Structure formats: structure tokens, C-alpha cells
N, CA, C and O of each residue as an XYZ file, in Angstrom:
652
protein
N       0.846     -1.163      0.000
C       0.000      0.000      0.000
C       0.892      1.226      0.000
O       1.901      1.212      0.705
N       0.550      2.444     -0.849
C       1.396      3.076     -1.027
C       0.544      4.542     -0.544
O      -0.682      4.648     -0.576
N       1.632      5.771     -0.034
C       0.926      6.769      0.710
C       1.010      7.638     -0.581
O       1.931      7.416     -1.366
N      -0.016      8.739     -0.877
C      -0.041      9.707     -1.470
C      -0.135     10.863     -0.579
O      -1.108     11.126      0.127
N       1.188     11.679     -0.682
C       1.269     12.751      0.153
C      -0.124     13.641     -0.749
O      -0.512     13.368     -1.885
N      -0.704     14.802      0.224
C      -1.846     15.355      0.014
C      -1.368     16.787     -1.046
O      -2.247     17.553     -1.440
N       0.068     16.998     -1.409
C       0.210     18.007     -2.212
C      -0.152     17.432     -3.652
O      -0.567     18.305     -4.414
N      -0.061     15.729     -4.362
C      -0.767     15.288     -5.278
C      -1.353     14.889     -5.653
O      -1.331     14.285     -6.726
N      -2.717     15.158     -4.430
C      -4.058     14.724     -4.912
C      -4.476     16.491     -5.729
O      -5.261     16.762     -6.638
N      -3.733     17.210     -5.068
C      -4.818     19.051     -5.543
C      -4.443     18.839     -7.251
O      -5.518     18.757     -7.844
N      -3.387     18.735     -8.126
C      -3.776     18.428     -9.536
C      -4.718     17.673    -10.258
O      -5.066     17.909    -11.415
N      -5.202     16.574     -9.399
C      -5.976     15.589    -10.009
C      -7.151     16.208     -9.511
O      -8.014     15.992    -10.362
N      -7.615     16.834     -8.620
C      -9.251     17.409     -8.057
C      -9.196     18.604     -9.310
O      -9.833     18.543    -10.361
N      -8.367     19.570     -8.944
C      -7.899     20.634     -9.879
C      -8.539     20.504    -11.854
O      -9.006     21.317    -12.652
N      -8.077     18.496    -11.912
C      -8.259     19.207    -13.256
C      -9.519     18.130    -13.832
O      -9.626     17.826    -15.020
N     -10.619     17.528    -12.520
C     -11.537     17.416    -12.545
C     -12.795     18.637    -12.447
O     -13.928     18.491    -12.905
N     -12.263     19.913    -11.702
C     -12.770     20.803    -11.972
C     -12.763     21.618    -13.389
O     -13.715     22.252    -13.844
N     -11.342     21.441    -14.045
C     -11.380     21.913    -15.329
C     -12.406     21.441    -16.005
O     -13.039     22.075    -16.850
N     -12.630     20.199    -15.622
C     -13.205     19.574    -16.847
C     -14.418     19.675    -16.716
O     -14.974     19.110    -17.658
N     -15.462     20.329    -15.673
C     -16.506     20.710    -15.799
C     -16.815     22.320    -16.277
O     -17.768     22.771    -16.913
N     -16.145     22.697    -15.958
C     -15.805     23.830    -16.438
C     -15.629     24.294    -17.990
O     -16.148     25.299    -18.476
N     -14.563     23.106    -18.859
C     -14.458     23.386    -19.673
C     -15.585     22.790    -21.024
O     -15.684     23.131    -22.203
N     -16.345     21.729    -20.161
C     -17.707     21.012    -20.245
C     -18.517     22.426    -20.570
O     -19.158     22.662    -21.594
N     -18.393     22.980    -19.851
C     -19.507     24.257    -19.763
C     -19.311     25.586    -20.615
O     -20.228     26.187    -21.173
N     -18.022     25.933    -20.626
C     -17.625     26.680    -21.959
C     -17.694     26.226    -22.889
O     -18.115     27.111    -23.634
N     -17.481     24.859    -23.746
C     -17.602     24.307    -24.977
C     -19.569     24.906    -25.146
O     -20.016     25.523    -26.113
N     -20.515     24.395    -23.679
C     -21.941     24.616    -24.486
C     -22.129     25.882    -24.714
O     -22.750     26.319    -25.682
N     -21.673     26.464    -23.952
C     -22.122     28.257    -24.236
C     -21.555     28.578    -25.638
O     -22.171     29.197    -26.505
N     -20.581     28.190    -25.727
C     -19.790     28.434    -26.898
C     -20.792     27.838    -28.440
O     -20.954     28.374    -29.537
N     -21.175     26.848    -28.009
C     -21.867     26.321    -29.041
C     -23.268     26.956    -29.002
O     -23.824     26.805    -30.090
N     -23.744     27.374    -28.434
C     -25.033     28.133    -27.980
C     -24.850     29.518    -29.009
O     -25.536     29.794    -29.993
N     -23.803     30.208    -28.493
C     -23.518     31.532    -29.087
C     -23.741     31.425    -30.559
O     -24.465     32.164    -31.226
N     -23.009     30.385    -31.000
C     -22.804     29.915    -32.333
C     -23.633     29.593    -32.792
O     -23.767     29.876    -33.983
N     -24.638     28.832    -32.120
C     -25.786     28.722    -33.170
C     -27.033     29.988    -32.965
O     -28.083     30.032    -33.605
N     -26.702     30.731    -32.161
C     -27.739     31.842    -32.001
C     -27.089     32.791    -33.106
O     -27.917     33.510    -33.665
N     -26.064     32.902    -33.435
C     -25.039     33.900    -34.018
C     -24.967     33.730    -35.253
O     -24.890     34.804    -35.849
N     -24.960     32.863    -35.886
C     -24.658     32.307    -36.895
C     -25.518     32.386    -38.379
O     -25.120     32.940    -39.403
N     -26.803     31.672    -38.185
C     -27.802     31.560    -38.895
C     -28.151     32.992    -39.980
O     -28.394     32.971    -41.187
N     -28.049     34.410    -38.857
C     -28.770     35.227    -39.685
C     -27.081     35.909    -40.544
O     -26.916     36.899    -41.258
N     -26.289     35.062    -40.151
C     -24.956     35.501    -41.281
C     -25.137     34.788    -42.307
O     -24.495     35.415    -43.150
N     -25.649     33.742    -42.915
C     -25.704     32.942    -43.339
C     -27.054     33.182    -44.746
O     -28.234     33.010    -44.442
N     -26.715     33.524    -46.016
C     -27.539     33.802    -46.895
C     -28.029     32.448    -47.811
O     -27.511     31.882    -48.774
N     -29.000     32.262    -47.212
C     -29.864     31.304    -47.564
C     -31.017     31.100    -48.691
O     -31.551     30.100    -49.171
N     -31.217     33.066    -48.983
C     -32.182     34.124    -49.803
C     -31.945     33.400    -51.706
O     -32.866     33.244    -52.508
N     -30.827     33.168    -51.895
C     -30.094     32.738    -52.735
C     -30.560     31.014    -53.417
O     -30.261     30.497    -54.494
N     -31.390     30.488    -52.258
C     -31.747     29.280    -52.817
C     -33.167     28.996    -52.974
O     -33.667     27.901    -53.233
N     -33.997     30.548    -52.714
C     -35.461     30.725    -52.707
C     -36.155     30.022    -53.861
O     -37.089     29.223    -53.791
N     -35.351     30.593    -55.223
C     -35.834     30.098    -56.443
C     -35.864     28.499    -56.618
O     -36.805     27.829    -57.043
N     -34.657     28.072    -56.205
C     -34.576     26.560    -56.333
C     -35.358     25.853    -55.356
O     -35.522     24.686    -55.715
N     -35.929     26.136    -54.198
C     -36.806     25.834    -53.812
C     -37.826     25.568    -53.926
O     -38.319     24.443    -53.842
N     -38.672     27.219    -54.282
C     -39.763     26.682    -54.833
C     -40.032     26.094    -56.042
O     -41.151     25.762    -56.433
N     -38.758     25.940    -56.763
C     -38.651     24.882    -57.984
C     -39.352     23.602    -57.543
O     -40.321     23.059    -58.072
N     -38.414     23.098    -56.073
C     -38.258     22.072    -55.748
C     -39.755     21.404    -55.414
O     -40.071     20.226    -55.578
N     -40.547     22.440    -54.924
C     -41.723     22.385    -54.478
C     -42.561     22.344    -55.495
O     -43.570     21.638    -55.493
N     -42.233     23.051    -56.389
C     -43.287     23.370    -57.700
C     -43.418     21.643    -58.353
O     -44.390     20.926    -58.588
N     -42.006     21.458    -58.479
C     -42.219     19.822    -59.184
C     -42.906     18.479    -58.297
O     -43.553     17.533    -58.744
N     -42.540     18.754    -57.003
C     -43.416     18.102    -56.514
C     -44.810     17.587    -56.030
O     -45.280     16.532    -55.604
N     -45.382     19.275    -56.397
C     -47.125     18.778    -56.043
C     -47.275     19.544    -57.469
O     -48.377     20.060    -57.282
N     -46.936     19.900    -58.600
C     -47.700     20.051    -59.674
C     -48.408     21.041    -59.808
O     -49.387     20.979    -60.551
N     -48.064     22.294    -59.067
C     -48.838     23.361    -59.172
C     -47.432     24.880    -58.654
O     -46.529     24.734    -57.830
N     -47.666     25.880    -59.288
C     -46.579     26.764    -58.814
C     -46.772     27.277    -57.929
O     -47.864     27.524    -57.417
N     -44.982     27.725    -57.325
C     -45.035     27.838    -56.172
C     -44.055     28.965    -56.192
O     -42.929     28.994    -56.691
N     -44.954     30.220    -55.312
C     -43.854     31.260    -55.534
C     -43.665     31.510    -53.537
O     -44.598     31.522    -52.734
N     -42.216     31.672    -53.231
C     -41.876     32.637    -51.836
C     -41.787     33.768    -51.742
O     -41.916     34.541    -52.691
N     -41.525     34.127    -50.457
C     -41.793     36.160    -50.899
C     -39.654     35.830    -50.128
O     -38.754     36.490    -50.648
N     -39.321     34.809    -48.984
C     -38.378     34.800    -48.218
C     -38.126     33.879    -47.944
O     -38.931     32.955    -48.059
N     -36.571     33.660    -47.329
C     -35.966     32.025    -46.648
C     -35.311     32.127    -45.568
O     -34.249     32.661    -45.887
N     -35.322     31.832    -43.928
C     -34.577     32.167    -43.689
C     -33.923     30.540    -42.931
O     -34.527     29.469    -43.003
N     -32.859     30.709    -42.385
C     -32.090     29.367    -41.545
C     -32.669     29.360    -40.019
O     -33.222     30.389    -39.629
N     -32.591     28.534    -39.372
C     -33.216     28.444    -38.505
C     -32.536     27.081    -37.766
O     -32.713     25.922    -38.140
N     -31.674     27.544    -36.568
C     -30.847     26.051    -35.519
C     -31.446     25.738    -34.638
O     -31.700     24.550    -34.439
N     -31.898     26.804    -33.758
C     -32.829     26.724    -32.318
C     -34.343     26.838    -32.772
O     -34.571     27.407    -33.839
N     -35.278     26.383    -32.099
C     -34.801     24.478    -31.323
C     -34.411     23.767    -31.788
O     -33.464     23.229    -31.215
N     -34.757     23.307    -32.937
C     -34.748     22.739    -34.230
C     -34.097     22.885    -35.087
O     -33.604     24.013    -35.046
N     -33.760     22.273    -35.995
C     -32.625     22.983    -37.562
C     -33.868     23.044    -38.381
O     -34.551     22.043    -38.164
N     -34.471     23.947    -39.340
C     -34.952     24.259    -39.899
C     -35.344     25.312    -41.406
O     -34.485     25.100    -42.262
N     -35.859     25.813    -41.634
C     -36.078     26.560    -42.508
C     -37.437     27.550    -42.177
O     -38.414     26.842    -41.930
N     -37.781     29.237    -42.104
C     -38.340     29.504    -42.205
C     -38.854     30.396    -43.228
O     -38.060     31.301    -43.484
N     -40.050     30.428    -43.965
C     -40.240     30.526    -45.924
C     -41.579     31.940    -45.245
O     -42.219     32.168    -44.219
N     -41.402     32.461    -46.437
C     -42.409     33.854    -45.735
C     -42.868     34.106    -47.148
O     -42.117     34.202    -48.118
N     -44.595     34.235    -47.166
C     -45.253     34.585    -48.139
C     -44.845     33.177    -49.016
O     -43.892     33.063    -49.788
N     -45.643     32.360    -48.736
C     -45.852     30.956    -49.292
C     -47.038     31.336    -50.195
O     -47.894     32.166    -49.887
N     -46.997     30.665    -51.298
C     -48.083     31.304    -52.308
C     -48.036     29.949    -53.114
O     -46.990     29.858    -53.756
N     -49.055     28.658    -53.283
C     -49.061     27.675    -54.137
C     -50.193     27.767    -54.869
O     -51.343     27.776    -54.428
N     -49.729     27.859    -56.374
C     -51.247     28.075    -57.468
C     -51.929     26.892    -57.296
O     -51.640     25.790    -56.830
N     -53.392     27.640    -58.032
C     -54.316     25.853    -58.431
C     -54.050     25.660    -59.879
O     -53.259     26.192    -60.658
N     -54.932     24.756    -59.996
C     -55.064     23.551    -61.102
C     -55.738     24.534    -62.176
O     -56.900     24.852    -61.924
N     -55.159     25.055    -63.341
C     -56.118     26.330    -64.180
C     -57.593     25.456    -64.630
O     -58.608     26.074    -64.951
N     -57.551     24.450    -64.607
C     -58.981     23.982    -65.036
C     -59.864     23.953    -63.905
O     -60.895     23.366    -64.235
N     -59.905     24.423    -62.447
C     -60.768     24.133    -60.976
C     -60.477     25.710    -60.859
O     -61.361     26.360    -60.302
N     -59.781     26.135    -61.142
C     -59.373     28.091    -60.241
C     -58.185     28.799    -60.774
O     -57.158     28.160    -61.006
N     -58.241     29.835    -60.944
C     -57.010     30.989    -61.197
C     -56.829     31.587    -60.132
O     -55.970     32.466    -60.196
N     -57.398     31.421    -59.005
C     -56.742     31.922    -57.400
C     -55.866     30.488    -56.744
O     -56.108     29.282    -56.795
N     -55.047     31.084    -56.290
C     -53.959     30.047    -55.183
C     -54.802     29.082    -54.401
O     -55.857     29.261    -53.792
N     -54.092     28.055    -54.567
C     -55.475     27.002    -53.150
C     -54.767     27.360    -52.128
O     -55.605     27.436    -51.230
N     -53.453     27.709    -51.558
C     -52.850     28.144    -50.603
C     -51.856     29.244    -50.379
O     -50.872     29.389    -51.105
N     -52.129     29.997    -49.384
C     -51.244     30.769    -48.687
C     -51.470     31.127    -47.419
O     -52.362     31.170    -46.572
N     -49.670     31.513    -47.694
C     -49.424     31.158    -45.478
C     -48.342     32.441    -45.647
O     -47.502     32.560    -46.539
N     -48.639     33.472    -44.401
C     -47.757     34.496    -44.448
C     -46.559     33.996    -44.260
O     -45.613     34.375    -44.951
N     -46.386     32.798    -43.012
C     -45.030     32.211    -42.378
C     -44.978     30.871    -42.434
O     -46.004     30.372    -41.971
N     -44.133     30.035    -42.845
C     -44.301     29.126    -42.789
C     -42.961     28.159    -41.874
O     -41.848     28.676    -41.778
N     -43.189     26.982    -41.353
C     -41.661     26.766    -40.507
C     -41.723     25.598    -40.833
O     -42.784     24.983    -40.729
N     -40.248     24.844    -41.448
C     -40.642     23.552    -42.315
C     -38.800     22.871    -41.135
O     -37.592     23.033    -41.306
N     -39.609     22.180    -40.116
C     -38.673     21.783    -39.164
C     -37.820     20.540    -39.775
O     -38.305     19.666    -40.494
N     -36.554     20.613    -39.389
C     -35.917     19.409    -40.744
C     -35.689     17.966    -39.739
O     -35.579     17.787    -38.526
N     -35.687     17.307    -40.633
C     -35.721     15.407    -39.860
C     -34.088     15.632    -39.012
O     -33.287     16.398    -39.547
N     -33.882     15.256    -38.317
C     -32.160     15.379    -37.834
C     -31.976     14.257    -38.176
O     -31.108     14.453    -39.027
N     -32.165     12.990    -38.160
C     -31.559     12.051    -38.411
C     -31.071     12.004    -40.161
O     -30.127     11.345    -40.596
N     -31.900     12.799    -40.893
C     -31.193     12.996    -42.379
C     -30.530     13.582    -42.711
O     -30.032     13.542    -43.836
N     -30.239     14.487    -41.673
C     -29.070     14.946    -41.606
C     -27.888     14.510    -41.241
O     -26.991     15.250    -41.643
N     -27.558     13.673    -40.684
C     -26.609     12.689    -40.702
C     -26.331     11.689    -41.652
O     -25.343     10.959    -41.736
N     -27.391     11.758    -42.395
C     -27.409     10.691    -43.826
C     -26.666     11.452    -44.710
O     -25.984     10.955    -45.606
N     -26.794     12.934    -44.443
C     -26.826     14.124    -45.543
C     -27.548     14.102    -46.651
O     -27.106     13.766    -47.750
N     -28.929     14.532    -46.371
C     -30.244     14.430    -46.972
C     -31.324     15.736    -46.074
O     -31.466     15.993    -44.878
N     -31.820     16.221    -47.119
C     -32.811     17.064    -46.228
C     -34.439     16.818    -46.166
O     -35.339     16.971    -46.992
N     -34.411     16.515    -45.252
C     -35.626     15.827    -45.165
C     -36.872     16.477    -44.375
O     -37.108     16.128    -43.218
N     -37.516     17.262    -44.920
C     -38.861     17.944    -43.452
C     -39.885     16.855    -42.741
O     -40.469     15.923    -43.294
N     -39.939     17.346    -41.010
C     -39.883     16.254    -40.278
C     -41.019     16.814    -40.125
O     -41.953     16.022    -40.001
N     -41.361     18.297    -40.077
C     -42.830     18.810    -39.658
C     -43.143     20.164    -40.108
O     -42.151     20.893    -40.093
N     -44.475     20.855    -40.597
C     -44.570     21.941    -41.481
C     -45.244     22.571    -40.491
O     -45.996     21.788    -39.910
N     -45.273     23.668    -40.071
C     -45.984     24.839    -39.372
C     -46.333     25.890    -40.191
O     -45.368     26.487    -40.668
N     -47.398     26.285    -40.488
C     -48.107     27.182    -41.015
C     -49.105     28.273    -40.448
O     -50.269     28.027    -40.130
N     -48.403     29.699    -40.350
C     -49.235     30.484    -39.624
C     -50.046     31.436    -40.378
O     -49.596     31.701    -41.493
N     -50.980     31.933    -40.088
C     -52.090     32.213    -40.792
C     -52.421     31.624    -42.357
O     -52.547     32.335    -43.354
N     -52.523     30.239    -42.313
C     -52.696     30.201    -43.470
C     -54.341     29.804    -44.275
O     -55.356     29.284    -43.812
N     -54.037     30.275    -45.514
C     -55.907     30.463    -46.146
C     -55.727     29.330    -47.370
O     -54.922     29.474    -48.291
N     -56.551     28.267    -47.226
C     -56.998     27.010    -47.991
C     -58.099     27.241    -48.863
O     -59.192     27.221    -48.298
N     -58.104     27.480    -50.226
C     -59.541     27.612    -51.129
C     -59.683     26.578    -51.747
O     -58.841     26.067    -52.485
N     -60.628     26.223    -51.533
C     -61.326     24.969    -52.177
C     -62.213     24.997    -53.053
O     -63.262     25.511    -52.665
N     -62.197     24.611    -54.176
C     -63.092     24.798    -55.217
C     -63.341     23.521    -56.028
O     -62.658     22.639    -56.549
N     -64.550     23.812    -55.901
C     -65.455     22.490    -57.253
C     -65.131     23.344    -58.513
O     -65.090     24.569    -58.622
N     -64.854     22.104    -59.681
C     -65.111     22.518    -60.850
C     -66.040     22.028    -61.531
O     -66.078     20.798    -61.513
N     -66.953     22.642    -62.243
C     -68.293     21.971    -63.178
C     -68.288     20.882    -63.501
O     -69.373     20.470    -63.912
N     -67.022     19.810    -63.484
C     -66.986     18.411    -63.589
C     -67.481     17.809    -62.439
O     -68.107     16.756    -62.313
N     -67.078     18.703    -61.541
C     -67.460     18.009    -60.239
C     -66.378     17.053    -59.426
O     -66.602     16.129    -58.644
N     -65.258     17.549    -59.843
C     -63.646     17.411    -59.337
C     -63.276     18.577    -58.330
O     -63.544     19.769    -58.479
N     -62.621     18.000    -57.296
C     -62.402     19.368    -56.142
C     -60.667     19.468    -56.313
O     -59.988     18.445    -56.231
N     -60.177     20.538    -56.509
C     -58.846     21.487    -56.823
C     -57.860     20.625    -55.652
O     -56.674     20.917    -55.500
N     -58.492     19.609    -54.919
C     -57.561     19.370    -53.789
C     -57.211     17.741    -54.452
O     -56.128     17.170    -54.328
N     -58.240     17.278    -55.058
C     -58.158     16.152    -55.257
C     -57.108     15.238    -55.947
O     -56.739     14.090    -55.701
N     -56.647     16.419    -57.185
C     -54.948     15.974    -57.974
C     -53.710     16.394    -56.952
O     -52.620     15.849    -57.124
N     -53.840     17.131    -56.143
C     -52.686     17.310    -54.601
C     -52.588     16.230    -54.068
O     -51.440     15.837    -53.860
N     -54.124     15.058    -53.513
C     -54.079     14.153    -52.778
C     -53.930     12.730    -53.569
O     -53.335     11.853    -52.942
N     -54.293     12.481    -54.568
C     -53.276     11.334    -55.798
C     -52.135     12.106    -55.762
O     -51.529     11.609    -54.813
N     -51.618     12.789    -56.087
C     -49.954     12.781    -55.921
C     -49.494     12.437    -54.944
O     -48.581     11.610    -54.929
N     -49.915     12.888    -54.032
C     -49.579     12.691    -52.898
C     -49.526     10.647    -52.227
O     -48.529      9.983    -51.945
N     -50.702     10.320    -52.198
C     -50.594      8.581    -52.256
C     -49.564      8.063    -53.234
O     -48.826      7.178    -52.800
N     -49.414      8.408    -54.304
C     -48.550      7.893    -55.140
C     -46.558      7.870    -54.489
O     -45.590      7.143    -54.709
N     -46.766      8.852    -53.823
C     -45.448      9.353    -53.328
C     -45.161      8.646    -52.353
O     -45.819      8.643    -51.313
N     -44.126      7.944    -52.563
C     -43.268      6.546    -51.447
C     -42.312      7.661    -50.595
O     -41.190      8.019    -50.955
N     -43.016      8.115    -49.393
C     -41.951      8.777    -48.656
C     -41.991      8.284    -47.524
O     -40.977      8.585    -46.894
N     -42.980      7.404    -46.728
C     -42.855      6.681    -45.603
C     -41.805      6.218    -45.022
O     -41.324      5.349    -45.750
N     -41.102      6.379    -43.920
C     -39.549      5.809    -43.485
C     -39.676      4.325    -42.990
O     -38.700      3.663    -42.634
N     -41.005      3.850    -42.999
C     -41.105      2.909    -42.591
C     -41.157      1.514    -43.864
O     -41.067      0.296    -43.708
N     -41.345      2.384    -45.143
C     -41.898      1.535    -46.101
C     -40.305      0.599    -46.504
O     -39.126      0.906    -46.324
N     -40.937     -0.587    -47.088
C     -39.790     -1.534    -47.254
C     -39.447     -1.290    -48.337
O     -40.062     -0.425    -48.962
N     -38.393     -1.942    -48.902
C     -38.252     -1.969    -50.166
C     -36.651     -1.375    -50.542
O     -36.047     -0.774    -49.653
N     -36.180     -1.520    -51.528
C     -34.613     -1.013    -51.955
C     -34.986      0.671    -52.625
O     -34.116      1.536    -52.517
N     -35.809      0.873    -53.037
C     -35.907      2.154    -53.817
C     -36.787      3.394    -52.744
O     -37.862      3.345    -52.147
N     -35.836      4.343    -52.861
C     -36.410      5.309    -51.655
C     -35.844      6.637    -52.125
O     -34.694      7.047    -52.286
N     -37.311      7.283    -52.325
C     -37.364      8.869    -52.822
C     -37.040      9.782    -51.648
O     -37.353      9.424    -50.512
N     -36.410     10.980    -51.874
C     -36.521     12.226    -50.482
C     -37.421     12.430    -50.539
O     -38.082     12.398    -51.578
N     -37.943     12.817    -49.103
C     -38.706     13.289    -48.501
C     -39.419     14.694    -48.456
O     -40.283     14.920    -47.608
């Protein structure tokens, strides 16, 4: 059994305290950074390709008025003046718009490196619905596209579209 005089235990307490300490500067640090960061970050630049992205996917155009980044809480995206046309044969007014919209991103596809929206928030937004003299409702070619679209994370299979 061996004695440890008490002058070399104070380095080893010493730099168990560092290490909470320095535990605690790394989060602030990372805190700052992601509070700090985002609105440096020009995101405005990929508006168009967006609502490209959107336009091809439900089949109707899609114009933004804004984009911005978004870390806290969430990693995200927030889109301002969301504007999606209808179907010209059911309406020449938009079936939707949303002044703000917050399109929260999957985190785990992000580790895939894939962007994937995990959940859509929409504030004030206005839904028009319209019959057309056929007697087809403007929502109804949104919701076949929509079934047709294999985006389920659960679904089996080797072939898998983004989300």
C-alpha cells in the first residue's frame, strides 16, 4: 500500500474541476454559435430553387416572398409569403397561402446528408377549395400525388425517394 502525500491529490481534483468547467464553456460556446450564426448565413439565394423544388413536386406553382435558416430548437427553414397556385382547369386563385411558414428538418437525415422535413408549421394560413363543373375538387390531384409518393420511413423496399 502506497501513501499519497496530500500536495498530489490538488492536480488531479484541480483538473476534474477543469473539466466541468471546460464542459460548460464548450456549451455556451456552441449556444452563441448557433444563435449567431444563422442570420450571417444567406440562404435568400436558394429561394428560387426551392420553390422549384416544391413546384415539381405537387404540380402546381409555387412562388416565396423569403428564406430564412433556422438552428434553435430545431434545424430548420423559415419561408415567408408561401403562395401555391391551383389547377387552371378548378381556379385561377392560389389554393394556398401562409404568411409564415416553418418547415422543421428530420435530424436524423441529416446525418445521412439528406434534407428531409420532419414537420410543417403554417401560420395564418388560407386554404380555397373549389369544385369545378366536372365536379372534381382542386384538392383532389394534390391528394393522388400525394398517395402515389413513397416517402414513408417505414416503407420496405430497396428504392427510396426524399422526402
Amino acid at each position: 500500500m502506497s501513501i499519497v502525500p496530500a500536495g498530489d491529490l490538488q492536480p488531479a481534483l484541480a483538473s476534474r474541476r477543469f473539466g466541468k468547467k471546460g464542459i460548460l464553456a464548450i456549451v455556451v460556446v456552441l449556444l452563441l454559435i448557433a444563435i449567431s450564426v444563422p442570420p450571417l448565413i444567406n440562404v435568400s439565394r436558394y429561394r428560387a430553387r426551392l420553390s422549384d423544388a416544391i413546384s415539381r413536386e405537387l404540380g402546381r406553382p409555387v412562388t416565396l416572398g423569403g428564406i430564412t435558416l433556422r438552428l434553435l430548437p430545431q434545424p430548420g427553414f423559415d419561408l415567408v409569403n408561401l403562395v401555391v397556385g391551383d389547377d387552371p382547369d378548378c381556379s385561377y386563385e392560389p389554393i394556398l397561402r401562409a404568411d409564415e411558414v416553418t418547415a422543421y428538418l428530420r435530424l436524423s437525415s441529416l446525418w445521412r446528408g439528406n434534407l428531409e422535413i420532419a414537420r410543417l408549421r403554417l401560420k395564418y394560413p388560407s386554404l380555397n377549395l373549389v369544385r369545378s363543373p366536372d365536379g372534381k375538387w382542386n384538392l383532389e390531384s394534390l391528394l393522388w400525388r400525394a398517395s402515389r409518393t413513397e416517402t414513408a420511413p417505414t416503407m420496405a423496399g430497396p428504392q427510396r425517394r426524399p422526402r
